[in-house]
XYZ file of C-alpha atoms in Angstrom:
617
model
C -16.740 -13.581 25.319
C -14.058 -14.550 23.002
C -12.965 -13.136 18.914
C -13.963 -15.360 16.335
C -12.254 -15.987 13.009
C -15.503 -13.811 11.347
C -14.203 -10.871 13.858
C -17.172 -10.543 16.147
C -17.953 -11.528 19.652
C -20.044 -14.726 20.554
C -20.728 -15.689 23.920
C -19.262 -19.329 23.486
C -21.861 -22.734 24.895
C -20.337 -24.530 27.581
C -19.626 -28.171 26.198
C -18.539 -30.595 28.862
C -14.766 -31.538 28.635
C -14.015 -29.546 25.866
C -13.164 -25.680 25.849
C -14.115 -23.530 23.053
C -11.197 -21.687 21.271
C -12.497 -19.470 17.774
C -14.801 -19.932 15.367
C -13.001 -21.234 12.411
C -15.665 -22.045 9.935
C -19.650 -22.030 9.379
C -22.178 -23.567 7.148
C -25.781 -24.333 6.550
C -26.343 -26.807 9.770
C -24.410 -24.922 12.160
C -20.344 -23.936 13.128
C -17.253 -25.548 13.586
C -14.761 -24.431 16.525
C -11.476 -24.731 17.227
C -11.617 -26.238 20.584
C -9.202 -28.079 23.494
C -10.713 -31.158 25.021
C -9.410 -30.996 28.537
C -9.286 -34.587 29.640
C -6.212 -34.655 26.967
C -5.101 -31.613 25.917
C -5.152 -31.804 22.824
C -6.911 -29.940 20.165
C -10.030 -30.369 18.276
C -12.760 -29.302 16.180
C -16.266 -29.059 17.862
C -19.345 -28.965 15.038
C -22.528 -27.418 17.276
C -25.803 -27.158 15.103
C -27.566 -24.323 15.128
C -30.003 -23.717 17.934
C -32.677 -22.453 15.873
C -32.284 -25.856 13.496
C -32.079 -27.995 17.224
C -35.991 -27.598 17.307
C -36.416 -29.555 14.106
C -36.191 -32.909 14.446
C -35.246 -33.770 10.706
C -32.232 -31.653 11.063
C -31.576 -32.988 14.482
C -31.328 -36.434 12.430
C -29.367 -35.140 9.989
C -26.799 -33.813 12.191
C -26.730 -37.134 14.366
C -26.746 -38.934 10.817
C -23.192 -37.458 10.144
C -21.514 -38.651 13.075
C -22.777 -41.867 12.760
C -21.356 -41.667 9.508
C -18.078 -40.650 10.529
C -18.154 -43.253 13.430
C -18.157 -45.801 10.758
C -15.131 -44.511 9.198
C -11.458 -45.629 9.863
C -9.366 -43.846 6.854
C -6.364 -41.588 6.608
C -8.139 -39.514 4.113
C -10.734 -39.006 6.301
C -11.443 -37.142 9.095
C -12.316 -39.230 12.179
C -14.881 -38.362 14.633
C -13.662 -38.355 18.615
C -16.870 -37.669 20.798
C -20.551 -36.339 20.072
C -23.309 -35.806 22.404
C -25.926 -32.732 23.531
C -25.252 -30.420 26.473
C -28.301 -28.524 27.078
C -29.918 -27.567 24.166
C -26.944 -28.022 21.600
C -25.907 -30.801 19.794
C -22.618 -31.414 18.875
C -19.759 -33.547 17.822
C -16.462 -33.760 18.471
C -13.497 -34.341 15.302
C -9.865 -34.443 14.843
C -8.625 -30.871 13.684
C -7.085 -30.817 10.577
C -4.517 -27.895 10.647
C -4.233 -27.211 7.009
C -6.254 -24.953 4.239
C -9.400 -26.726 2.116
C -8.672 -28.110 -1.630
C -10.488 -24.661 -3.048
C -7.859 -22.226 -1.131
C -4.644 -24.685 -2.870
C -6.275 -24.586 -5.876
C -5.525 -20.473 -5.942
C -1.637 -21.439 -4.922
C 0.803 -21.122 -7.932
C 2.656 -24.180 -6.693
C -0.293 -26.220 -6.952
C -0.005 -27.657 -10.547
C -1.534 -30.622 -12.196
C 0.792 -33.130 -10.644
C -0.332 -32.267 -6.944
C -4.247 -32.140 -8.056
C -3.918 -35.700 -9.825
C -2.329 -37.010 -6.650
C -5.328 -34.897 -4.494
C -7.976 -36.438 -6.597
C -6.659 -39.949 -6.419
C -6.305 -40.071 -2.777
C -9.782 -38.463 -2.090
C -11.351 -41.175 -4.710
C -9.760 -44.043 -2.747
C -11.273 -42.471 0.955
C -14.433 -42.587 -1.240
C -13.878 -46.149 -2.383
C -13.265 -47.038 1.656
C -16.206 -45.385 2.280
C -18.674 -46.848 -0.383
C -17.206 -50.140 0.808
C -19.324 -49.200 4.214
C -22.034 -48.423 2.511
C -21.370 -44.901 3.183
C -22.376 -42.023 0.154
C -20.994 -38.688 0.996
C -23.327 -36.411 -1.380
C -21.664 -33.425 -0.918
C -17.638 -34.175 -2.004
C -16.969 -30.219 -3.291
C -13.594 -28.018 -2.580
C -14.469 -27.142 0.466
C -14.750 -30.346 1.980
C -11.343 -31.962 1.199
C -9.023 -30.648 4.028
C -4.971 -30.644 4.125
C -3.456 -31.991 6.999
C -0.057 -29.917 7.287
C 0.973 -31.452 9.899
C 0.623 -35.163 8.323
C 2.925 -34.034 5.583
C 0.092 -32.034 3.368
C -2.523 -35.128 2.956
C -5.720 -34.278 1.964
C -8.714 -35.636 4.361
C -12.688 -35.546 3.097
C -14.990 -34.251 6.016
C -18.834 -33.229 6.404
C -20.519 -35.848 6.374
C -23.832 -33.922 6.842
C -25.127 -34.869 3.765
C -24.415 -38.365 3.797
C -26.600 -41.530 3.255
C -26.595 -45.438 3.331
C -26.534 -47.338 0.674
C -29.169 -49.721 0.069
C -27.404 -52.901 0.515
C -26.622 -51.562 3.962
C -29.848 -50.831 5.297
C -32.146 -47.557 5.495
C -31.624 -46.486 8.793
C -29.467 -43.316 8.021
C -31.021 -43.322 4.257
C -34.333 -42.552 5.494
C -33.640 -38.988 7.069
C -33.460 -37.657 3.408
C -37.153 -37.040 1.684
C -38.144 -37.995 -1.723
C -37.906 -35.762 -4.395
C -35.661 -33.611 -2.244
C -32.427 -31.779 -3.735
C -29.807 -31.813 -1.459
C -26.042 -30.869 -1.663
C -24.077 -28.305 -3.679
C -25.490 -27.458 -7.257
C -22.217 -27.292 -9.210
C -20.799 -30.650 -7.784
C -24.634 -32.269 -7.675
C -24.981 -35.261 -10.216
C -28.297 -34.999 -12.249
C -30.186 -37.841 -10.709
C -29.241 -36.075 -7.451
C -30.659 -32.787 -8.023
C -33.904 -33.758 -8.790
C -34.133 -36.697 -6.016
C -31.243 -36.678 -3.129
C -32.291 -39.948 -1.780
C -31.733 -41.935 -4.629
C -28.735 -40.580 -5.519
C -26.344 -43.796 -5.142
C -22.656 -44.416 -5.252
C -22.317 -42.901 -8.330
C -23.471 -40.149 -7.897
C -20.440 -39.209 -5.809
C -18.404 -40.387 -8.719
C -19.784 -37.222 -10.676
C -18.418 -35.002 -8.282
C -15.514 -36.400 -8.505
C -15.611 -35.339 -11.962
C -16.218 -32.430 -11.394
C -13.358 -31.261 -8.943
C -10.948 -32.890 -11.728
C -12.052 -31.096 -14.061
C -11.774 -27.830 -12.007
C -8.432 -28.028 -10.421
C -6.812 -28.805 -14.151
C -8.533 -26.298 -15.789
C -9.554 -23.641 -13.215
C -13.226 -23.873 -14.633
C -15.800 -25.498 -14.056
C -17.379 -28.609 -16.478
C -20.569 -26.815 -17.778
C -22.794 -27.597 -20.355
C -20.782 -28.756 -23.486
C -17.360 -28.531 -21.759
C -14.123 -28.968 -24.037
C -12.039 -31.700 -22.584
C -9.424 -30.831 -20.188
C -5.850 -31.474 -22.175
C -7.158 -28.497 -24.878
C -8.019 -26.207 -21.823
C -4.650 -26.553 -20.410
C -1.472 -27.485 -21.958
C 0.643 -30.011 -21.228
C -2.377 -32.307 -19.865
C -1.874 -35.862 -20.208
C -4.978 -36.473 -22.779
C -5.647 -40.059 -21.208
C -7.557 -38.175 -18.499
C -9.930 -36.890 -21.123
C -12.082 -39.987 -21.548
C -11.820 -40.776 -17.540
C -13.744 -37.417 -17.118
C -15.856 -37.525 -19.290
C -16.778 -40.732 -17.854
C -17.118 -39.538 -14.336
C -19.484 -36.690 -15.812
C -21.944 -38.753 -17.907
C -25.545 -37.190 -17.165
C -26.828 -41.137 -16.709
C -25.193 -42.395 -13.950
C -25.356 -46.159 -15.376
C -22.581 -44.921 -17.907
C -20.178 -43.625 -15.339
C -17.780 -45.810 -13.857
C -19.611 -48.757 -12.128
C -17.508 -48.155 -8.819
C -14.812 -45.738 -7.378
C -12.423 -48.737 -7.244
C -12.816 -48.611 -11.294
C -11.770 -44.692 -11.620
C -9.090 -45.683 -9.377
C -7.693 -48.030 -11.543
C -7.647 -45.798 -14.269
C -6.269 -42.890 -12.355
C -3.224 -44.867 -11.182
C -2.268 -45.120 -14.937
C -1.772 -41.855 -14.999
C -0.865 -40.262 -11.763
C 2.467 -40.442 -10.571
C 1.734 -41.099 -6.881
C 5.479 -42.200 -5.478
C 6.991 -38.704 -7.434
C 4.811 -36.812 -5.607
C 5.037 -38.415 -2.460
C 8.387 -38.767 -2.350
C 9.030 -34.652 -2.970
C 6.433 -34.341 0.208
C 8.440 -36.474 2.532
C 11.543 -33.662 1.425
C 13.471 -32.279 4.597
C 13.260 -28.074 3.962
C 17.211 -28.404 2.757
C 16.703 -31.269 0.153
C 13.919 -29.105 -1.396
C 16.083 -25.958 -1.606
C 18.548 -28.191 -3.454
C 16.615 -30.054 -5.909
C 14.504 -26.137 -6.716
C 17.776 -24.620 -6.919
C 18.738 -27.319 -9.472
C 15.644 -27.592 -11.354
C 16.181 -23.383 -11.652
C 19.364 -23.446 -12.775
C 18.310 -25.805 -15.673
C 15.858 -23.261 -16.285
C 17.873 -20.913 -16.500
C 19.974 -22.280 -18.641
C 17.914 -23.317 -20.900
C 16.104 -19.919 -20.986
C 19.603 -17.987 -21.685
C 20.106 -20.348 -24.647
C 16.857 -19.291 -25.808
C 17.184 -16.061 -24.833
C 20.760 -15.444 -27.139
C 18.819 -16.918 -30.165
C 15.581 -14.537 -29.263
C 17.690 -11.579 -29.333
C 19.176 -11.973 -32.402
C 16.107 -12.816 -34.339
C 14.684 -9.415 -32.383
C 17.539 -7.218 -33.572
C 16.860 -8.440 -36.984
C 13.347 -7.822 -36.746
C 12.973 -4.837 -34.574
C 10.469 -3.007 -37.091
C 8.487 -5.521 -38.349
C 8.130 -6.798 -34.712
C 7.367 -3.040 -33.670
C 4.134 -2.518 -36.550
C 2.900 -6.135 -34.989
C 2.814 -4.877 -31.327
C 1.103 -1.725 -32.537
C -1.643 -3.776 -34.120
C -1.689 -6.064 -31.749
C -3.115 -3.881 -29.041
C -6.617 -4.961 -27.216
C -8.964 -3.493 -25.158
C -8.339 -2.300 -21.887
C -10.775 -4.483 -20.233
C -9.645 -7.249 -22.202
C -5.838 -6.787 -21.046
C -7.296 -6.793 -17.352
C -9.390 -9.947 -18.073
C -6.038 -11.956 -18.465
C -6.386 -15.112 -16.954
C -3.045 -14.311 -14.733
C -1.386 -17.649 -13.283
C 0.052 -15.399 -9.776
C -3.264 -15.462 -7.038
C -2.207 -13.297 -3.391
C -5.152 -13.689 -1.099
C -5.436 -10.719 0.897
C -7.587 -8.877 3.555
C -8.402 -4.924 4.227
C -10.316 -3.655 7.343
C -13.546 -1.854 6.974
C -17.437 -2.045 7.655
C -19.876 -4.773 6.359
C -23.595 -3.445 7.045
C -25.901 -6.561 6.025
C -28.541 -3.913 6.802
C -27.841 -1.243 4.162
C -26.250 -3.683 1.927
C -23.209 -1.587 2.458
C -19.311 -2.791 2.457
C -16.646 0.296 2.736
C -12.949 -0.588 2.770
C -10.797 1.469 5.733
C -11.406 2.294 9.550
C -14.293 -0.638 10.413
C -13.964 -3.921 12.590
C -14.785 -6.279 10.282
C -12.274 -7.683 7.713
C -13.167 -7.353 3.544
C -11.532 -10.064 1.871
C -9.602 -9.195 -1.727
C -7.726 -11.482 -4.114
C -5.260 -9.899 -6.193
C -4.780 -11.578 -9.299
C -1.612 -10.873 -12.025
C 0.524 -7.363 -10.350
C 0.112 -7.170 -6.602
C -0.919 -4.248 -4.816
C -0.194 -2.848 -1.419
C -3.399 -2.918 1.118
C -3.164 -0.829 4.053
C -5.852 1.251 5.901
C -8.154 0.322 3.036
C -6.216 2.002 0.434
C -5.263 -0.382 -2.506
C -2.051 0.554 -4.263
C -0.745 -0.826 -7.055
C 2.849 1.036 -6.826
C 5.460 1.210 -9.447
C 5.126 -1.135 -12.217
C 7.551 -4.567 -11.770
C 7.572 -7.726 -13.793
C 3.689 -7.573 -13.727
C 2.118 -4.268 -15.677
C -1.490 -5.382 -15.325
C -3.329 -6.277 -11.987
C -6.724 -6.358 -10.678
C -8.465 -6.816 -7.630
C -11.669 -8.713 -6.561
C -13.535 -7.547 -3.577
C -14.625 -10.467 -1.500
C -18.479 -9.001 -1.152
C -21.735 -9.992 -2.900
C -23.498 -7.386 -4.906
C -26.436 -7.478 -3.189
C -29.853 -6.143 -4.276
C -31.461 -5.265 -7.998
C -28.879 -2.578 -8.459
C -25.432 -1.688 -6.853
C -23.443 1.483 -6.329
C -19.888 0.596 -6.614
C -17.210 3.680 -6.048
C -13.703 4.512 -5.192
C -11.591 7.750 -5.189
C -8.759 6.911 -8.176
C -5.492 8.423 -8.725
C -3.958 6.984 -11.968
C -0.471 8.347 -12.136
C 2.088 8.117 -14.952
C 5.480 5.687 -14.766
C 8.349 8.144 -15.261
C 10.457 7.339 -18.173
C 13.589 4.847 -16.767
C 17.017 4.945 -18.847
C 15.685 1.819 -21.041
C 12.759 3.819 -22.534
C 14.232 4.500 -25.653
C 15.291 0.689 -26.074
C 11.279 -0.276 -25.346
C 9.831 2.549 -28.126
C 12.566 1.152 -30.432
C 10.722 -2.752 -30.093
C 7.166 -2.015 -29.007
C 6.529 1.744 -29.976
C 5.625 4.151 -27.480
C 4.814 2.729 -23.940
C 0.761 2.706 -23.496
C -0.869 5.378 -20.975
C -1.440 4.540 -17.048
C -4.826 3.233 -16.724
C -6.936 2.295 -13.957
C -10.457 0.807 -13.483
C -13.382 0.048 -11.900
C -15.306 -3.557 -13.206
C -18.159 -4.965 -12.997
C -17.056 -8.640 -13.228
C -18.694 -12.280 -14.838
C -18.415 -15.780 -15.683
C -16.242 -16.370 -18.950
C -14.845 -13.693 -19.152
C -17.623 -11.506 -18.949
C -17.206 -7.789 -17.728
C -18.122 -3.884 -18.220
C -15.240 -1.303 -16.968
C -14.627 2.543 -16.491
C -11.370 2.910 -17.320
C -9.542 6.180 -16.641
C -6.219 6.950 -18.545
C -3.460 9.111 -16.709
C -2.671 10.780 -19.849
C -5.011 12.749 -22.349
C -7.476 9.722 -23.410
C -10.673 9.942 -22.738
C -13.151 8.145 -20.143
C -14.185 4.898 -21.448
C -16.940 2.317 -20.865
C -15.764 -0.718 -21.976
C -18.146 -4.125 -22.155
C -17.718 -7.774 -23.252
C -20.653 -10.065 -22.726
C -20.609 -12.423 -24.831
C -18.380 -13.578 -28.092
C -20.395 -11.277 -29.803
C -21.169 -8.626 -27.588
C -18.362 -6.205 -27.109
C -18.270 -2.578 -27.549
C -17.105 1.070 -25.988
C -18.507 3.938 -25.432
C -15.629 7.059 -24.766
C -16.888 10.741 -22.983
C -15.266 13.958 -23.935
C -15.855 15.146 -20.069
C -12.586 16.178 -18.430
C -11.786 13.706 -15.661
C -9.169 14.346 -12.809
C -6.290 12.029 -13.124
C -6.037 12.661 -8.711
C -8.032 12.695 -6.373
C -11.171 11.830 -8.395
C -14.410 9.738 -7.155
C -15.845 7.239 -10.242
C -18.474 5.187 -9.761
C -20.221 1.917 -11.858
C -24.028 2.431 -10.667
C -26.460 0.125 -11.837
C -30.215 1.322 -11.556
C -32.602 -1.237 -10.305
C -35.475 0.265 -11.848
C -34.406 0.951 -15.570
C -31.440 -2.166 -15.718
C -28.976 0.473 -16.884
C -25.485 0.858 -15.609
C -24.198 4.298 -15.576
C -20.508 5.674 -14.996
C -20.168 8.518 -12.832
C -17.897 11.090 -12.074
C -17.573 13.433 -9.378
C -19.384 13.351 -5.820
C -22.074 14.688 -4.198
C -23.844 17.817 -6.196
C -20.756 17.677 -8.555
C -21.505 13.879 -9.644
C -22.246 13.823 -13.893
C -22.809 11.322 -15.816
C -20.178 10.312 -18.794
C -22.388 9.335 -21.752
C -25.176 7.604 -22.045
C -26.149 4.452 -19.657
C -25.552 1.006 -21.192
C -28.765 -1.045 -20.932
C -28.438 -4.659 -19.418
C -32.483 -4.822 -18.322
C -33.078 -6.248 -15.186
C -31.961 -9.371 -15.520
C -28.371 -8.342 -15.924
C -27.070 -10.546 -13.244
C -27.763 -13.622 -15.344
C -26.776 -11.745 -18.151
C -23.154 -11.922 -16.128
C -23.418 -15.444 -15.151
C -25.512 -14.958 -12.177
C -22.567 -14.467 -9.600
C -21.164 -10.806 -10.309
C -18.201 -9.472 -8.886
C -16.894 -6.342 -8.242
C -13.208 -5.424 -8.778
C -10.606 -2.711 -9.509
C -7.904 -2.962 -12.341
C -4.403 -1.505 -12.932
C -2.511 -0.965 -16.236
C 1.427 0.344 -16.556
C 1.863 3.285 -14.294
C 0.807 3.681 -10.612
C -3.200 3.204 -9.808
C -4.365 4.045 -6.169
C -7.375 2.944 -4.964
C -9.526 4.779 -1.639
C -12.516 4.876 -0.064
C -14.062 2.133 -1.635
C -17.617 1.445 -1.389
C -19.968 -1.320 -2.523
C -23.842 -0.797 -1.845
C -26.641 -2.807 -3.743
C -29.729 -0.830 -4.400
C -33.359 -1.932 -4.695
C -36.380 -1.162 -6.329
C -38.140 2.006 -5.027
C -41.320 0.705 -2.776
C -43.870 -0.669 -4.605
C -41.953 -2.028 -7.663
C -41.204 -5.637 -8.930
C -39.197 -6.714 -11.641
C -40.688 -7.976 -14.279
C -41.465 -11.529 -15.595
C -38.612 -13.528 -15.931
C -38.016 -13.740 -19.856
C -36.456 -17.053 -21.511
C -33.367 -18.511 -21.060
C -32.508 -17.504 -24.561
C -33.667 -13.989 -24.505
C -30.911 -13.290 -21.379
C -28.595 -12.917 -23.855
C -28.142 -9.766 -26.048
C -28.619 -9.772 -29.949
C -26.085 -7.638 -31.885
C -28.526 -4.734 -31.459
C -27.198 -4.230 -28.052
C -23.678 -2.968 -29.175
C -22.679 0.062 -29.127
C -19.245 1.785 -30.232
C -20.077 5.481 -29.296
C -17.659 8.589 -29.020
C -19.410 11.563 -27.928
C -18.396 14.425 -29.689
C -17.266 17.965 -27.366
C -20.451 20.741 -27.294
C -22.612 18.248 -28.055
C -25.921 16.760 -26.578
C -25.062 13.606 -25.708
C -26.829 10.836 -27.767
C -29.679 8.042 -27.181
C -29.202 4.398 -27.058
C -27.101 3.706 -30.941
C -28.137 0.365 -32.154
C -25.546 -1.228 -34.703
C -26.558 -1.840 -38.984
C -28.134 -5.297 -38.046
C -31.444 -4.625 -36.806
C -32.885 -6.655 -33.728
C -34.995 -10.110 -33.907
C -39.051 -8.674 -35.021
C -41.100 -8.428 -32.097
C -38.113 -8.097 -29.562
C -39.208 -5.345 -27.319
C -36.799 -2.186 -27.598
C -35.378 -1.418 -24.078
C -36.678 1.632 -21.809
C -35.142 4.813 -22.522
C -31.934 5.854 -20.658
C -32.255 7.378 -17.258
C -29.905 9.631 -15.450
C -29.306 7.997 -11.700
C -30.371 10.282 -8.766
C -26.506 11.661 -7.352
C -24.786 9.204 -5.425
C -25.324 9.123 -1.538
C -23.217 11.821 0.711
C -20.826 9.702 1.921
C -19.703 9.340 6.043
């Protein structure tokens, strides 16, 4: 028995030669191990494919297809294959071990900037060339597959080959294993010829994905639909690489670049390869030089500014004073800020794939978080965004997939107050008076999408805030009185009605503050089909325990209904709603704004208060 990278215990197969180390990755065909092959010592990765996928002999194929791939493949951007075989009943194959992190975990480092991801790109388009020139397609180039080899000086190296296929030219020995009319590979990175067909997805097709992952590690997002070109998502973009991507992502494939040696040529008029190379062959001291010097030019160019700024901000300390005032957003909007600082980072707790259930604290198995903007502290499955630093606004994004029609997310919040520091008076002079501690729990989209409880550490009331869409924004705000410590809110979405309903209190004591806002029960794709949950911080000190993420389903016996059309997912201007409720009173229906809804639009079910949240353990 041995721990495994996923922290639970596997009783490891016996492969001859080669002894099994940890678990370091899985996927849809099987794992990959950490391993030490024994005639050598050295260490490698061992792929084994899944024993319940063994009996299957088109998988089998497919799994023997990729090291005869790989076998083919002599390149120092990709990842060679050392042994393969079948001991017992498990296949497996035997590959260098590339000791580095995958092209989708550097894309969330802050020193990864456009320089290094034009460099990436280039060198994984010219393994690609190499391996066209083979007749190899890979059909399945995403993030995840491009490796880093730290110990080769940071190159990147393509691998799984799983998906791979001959081209024609070469013969249809390993092109065969894939059926017609057969989509195959990763939908956001999948050219359109190859999602409706895999096996006649050509060269080209790999081209689109190459596309793709330029366009995402530029921009952060991904190319969908109508996409703006990359220079006006990001500035300082050379705009030559606008036409090469929009090349690469041409929905016919006979207008993308006829081969990868084509892209290359235009990439190489644009990337500066020796720069970059050059600063990776940089012993540790040489690099603390040159950063030290590039800083101090920095610097001083920021303290010129800076002596100019101040004097133009002494002139205009009023006038710049009204504009901050009016200049104030949304809560949720603040904590949607596209924040350039990422920290990966990891709390203990339980993950019940039974109950649908993830709790952050005392558990064996690790909850992943990213923290994006202010950093908390994470310890025992508390999350504690302490006194504010550079960084006033933070949030959080629990690594777990809200599972189920409905979900029950809750934490206990403490939203404390920044005491005034001896510069206060300097701050209200410029920006007014300093906004109220807030924290938050969100309910999180695509583009921006996002509905938050937001509690306020001084006297402001509860709000539900909501942005889904350009359009769609609005608030609602509950007179209730809400403990600023010590206080359990929840975001619970009700699989039955489609309404999402903040909660206060536990147990017997749990109420509900306002009315529900009504999503329907499509709400996920109303969010962009991959929701997140997450928890926010603004200004003062926000402390996050006992969180809890369960998804809920529909009682026995229920199904959702018909799934409407694409363009009735997303909400007219009906569905806003700017509500305060007033003190002493009965709290109000759904409010529908002037402009009434499309005719024959159904009107949404009424409101329905959620059942109190489970007791918790």
């Amino acid at each position: 028995m041995m721990d495994t990278a996923i922290s639970r215990k596997i009783e490891p197969p016996t492969i001859p030669g080669y002894e099994l180390k940890q678990l370091v990755g899985k996927g849809g065909m099987g794992e990959v191990h950490m391993a030490t092959q024994l005639s050598l010592q050295r260490t490698v990765a061992v792929k084994l494919l899944k024993h319940e996928l063994a009996k299957d002999d088109q998988f089998v194929g497919r799994f023997e297809k990729e090291g005869a791939a790989l076998a083919s493949l002599r390149h120092p951007q990709i990842v060679s294959i050392v042994d393969r075989g079948k001991a017992g009943d498990t296949y497996y194959l035997v590959m260098e071990f590339v000791d580095g992190p995958s092209l989708r975990e550097k894309m969330r480092d802050a020193d990864f900037d456009s320089e290094r991801a034009l460099v990436t790109m280039l060198l994984v388009t010219k393994a690609i060339e190499y391996a066209h020139g083979r007749g190899v397609i890979h059909r399945d180039l995403k993030p995840e597959n491009i490796l880093f080899d730290e110990q080769a000086g940071g190159i990147p190296k393509v691998t799984d080959f799983g998906l791979a296929g001959l081209d024609e030219s070469h013969g249809p020995e390993l092109r065969n294993l894939t059926q017609t009319h057969v989509s195959m590979g990763t939908a956001s990175y999948m050219a359109p010829e190859q999602s409706v067909d895999a096996k006649s997805a050509g060269p080209r097709a790999d081209l689109y994905s190459i596309g793709v992952m330029l366009y995402e590690t530029l921009t952060g997002e991904l190319p969908i639909g109508q996409f703006d070109p990359p220079s006006t998502k990001k500035q300082g973009l050379d705009k030559r690489l606008d036409p090469i991507i929009a090349r690469c992502l041409k929905p016919n494939p006979d207008d993308r670049y006829p081969s990868a040696t084509a892209l290359i040529a235009d990439l190489e008029k644009v990337v500066q390869v020796n720069s970059y190379l050059s600063k990776s062959k940089e012993t540790p001291a040489q690099r603390l030089v040159r950063r030290a010097q590039e800083m101090g030019r920095r610097v001083g160019r920021t303290l010129a500014i800076a002596i100019v700024m101040l004097a133009l901000t002494i002139i205009g300390a009023v006038f710049l004073r009204k504009r901050a005032d009016n200049k104030r957003v949304a809560s949720g909007v603040e904590l949607m800020t596209d924040f350039g600082a990422k920290f990966p980072l990891t709390s203990p707790g339980r993950v019940d794939k039974k109950t649908r259930e993830v709790t952050m604290g005392d558990g064996p198995d690790t909850v992943g978080l990213m923290a994006l903007g202010r950093k908390p502290e994470v310890k025992g499955g508390v999350i504690d965004f302490g006194e504010v630093d550079d960084e006033a606004t933070g949030r959080v994004v629990i690594d777990a997939d809200v599972m189920g029609s409905g979900v029950d997310f809750s934490a206990v919040v403490d939203t404390q107050e920044t005491p005034p520091g001896r510069l206060e008076p300097l701050w209200e002079l410029f920006r007014g008076r300093r906004p109220d501690a807030r924290s938050a729990l969100m309910l999180l989209g695509e583009h921006g999408r996002y509905v938050a409880l937001v509690i306020s550490g001084g006297n402001s009331e509860p709000t539900l805030e909501w942005a889904l869409g350009p359009d769609k924004r609005g608030f609602m705000q509950a007179p209730l009185p809400v403990k600023r410590v010590g206080q359990r809110l929840a975001l619970r979405m009700d699989p039955e009605t489609g309404e999402l309903f903040a909660v206060s209190g536990d147990g017997r004591d749990a109420r509900v503050l306002g009315d529900g806002l009504w999503l329907g029960p499509y709400w996920r794709q109303l969010l962009g089909d991959s929701p997140r949950l997450a928890v926010g911080c603004l200004e003062g000190r926000c402390v996050f325990r006992q969180v809890l993420v369960q998804g809920l389903e529909l009682p026995s016996g229920l199904s959702p209904p018909p799934m409407p059309r694409a363009d009735l997912l997303e909400p007219d201007d009906g569905d806003q709603q700017n509500l305060k409720l007033s003190p002493g009173k009965k709290p109000p229906g759904k409010q529908v704004a002037s402009k009434p809804p499309p005719p024959k639009k159904p009107s949404p079910p009424p409101p329905k208060r959620p059942p109190p949240p489970p007791k918790r353990k």
